[in-house]
Coordinates of N, CA, C and O in Angstrom, one line a residue:
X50 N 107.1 47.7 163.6 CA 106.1 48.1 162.6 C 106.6 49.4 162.0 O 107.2 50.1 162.8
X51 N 106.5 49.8 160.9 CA 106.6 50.7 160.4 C 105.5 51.9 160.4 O 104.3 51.8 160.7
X52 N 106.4 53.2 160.0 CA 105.0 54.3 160.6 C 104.3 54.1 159.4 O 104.5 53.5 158.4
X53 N 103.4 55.0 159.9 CA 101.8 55.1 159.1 C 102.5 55.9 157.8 O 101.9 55.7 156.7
X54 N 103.5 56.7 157.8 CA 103.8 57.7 156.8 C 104.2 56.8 155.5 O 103.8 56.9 154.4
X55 N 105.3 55.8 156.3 CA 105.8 54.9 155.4 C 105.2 54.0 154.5 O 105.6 53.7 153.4
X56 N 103.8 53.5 155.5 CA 103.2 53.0 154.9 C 101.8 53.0 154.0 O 101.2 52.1 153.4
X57 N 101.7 54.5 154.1 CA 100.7 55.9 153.4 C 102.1 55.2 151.7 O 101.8 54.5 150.7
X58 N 102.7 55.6 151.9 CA 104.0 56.6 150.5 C 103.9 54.7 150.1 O 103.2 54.5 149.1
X59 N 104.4 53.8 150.6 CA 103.9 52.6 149.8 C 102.9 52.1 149.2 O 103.0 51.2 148.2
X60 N 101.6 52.8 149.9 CA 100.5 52.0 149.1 C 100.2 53.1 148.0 O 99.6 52.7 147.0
X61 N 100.5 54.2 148.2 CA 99.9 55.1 146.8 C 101.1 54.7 145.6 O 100.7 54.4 144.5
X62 N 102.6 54.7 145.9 CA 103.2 53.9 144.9 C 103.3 52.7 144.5 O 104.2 52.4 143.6
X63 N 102.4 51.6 145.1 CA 102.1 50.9 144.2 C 100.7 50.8 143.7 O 100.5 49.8 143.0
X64 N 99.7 51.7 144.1 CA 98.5 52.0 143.2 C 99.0 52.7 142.3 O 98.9 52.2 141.2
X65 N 99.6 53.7 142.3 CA 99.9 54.9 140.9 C 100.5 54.1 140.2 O 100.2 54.1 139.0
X66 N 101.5 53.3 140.5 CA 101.8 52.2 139.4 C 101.4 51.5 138.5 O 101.6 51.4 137.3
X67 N 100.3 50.4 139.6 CA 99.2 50.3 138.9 C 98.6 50.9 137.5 O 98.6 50.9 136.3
X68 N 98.0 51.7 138.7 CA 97.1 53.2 137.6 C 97.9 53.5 136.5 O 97.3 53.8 135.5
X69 N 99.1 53.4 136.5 CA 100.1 54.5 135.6 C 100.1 53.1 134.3 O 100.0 53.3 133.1
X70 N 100.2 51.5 135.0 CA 99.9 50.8 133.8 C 99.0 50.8 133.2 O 99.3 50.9 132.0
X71 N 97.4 50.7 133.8 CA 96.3 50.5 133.4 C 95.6 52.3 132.6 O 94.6 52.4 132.0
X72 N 96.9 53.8 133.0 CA 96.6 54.6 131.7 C 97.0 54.4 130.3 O 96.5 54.7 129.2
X73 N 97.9 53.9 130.6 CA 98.7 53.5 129.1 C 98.0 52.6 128.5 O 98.1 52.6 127.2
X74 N 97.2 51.5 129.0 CA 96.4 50.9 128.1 C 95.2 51.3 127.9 O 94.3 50.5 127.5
X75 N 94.9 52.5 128.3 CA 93.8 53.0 128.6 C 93.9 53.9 127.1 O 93.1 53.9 126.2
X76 N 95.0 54.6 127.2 CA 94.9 55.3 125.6 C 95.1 54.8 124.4 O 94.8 55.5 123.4
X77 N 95.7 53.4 124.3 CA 95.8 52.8 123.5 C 94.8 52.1 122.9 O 94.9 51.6 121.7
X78 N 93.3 51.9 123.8 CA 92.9 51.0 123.3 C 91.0 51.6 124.0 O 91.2 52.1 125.1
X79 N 90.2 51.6 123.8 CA 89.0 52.4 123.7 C 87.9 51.5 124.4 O 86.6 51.6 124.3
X80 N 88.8 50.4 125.2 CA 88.0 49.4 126.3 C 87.5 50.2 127.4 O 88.2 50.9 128.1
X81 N 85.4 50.0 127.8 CA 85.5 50.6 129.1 C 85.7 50.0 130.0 O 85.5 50.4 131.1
X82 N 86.3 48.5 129.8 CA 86.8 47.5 130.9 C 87.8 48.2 131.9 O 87.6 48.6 133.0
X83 N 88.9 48.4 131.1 CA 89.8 49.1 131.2 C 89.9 50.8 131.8 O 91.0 51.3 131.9
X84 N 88.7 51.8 132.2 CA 88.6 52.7 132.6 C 88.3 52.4 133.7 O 89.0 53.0 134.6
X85 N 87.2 51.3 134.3 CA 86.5 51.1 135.3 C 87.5 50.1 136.2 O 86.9 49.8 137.2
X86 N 88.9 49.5 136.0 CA 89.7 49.0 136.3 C 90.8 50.0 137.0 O 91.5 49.6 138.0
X87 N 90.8 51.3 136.3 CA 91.2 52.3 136.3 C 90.8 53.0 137.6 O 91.6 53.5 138.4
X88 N 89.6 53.0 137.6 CA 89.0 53.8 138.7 C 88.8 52.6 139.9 O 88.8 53.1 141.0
X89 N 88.7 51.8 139.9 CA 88.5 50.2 141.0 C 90.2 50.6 142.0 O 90.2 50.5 143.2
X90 N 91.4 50.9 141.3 CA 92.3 51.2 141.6 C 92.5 52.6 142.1 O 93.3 53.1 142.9
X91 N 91.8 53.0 141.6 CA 91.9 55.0 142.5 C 91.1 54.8 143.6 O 91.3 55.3 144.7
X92 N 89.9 54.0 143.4 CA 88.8 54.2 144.8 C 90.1 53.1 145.8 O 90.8 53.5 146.7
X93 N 90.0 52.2 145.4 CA 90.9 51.5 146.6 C 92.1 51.7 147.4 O 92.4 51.3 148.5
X94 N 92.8 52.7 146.5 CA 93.8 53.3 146.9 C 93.8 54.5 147.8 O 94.8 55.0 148.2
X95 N 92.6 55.1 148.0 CA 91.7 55.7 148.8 C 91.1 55.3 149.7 O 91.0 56.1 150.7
X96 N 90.4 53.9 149.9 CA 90.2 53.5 151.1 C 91.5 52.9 152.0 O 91.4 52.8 153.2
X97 N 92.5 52.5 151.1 CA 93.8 52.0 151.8 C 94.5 52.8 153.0 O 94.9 52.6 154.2
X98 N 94.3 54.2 151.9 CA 94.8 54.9 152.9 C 94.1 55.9 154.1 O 94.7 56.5 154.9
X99 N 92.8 55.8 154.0 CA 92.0 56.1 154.7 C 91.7 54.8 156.1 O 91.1 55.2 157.1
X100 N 92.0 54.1 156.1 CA 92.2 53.1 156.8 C 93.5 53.5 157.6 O 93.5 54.0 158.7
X101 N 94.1 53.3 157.1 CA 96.0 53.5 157.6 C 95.9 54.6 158.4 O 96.6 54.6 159.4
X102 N 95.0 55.5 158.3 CA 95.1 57.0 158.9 C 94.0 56.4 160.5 O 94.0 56.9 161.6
X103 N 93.6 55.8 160.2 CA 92.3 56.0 161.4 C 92.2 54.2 161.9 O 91.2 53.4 162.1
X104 N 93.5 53.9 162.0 CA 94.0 52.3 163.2 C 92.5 52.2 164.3 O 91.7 53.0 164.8
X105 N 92.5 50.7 164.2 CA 91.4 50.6 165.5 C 92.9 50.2 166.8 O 93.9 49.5 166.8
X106 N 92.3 51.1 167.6 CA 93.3 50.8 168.7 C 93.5 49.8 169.3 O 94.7 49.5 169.5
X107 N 92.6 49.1 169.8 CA 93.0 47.4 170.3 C 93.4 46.9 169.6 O 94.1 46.0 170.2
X108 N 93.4 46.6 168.1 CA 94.0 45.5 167.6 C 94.7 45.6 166.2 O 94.1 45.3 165.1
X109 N 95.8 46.1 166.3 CA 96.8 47.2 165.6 C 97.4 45.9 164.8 O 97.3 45.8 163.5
X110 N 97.9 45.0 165.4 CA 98.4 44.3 164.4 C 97.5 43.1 163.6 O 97.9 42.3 162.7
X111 N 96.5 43.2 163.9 CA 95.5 42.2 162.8 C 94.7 43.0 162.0 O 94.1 42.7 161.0
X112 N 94.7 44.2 162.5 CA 94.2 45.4 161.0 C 95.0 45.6 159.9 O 94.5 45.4 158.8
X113 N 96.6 46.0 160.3 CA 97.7 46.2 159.6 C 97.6 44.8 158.4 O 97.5 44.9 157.1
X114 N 97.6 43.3 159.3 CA 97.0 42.4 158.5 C 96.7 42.3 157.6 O 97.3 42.2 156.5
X115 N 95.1 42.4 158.2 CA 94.4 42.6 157.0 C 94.4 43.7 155.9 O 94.2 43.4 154.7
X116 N 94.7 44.6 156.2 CA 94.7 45.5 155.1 C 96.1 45.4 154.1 O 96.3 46.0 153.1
X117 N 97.0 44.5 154.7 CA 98.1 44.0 153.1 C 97.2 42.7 152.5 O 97.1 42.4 151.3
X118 N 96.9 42.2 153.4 CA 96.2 41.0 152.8 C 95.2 41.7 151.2 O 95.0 41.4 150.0
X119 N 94.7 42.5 152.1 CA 93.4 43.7 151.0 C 94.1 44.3 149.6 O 93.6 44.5 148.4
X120 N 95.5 44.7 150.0 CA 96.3 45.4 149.1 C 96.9 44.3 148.0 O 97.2 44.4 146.8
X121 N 97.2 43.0 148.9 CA 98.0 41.9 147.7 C 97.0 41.7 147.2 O 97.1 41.3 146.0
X122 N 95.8 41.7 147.5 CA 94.4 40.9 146.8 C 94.3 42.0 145.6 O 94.3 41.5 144.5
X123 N 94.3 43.1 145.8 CA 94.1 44.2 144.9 C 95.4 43.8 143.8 O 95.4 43.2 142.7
X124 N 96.2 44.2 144.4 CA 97.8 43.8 142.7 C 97.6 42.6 142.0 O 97.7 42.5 140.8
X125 N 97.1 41.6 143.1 CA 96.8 39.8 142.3 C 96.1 40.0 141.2 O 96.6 39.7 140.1
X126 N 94.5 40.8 141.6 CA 94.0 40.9 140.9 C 93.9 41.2 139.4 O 93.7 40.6 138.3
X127 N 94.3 42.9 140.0 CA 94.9 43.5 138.8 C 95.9 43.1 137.8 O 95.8 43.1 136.5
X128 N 96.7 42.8 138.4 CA 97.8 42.0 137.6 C 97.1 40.3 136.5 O 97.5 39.9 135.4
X129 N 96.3 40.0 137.1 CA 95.8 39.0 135.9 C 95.2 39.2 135.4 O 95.2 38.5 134.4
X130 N 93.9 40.6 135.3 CA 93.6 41.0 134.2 C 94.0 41.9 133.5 O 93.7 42.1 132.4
X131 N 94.8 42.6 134.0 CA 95.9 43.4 132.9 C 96.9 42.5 132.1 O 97.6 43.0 131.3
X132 N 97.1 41.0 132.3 CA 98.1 39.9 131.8 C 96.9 39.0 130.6 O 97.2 38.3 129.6
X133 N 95.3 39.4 131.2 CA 94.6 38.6 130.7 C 94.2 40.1 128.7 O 93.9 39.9 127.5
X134 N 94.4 41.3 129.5 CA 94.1 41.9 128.2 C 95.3 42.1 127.4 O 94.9 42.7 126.4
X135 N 96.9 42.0 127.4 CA 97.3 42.0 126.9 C 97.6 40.7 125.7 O 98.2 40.7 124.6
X136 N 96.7 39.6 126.5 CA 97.1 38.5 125.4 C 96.3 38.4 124.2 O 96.6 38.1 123.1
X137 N 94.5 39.3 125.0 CA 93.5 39.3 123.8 C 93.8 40.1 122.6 O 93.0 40.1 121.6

């Protein structure tokens, strides 16, 4: 398993990435879809890692689990409606 450090510095770089896409369409375009999308990604990426920090101790490897499971759910997401506003 990898440390917590490693896995802290992964999930904030692929939220800021996120984020860093969903700023740029954020100036470009005066949707408040798009802000609140914005922030859906900063709160989550704050519970991600707030999680990461504070493991339930019995059962280490079906938290870790779940919470990529939580994080792919999060990019899936994001990623089809950021694919769904660039078509509109």
């Amino acid at each position: 398993m990898a440390s917590r450090k490693d896995l802290k510095k992964k999930v904030k770089y692929i939220a800021d990435t996120l984020a860093s896409l969903y700023f740029v369409e954020c100036l470009t375009s005066k949707d408040e879809e798009i802000v609140k999308r914005l922030n859906k990604i900063l709160s989550v990426r704050q519970d991600l890692v707030s999680r990461i920090s504070h493991t339930e101790p019995n059962n280490a490897k079906e938290y870790y689990r779940k919470l990529r499971a939580d994080m792919k759910a999060l990019i899936i997401e994001m990623s089809e409606k950021s694919g769904a506003t660039e078509q509109a």
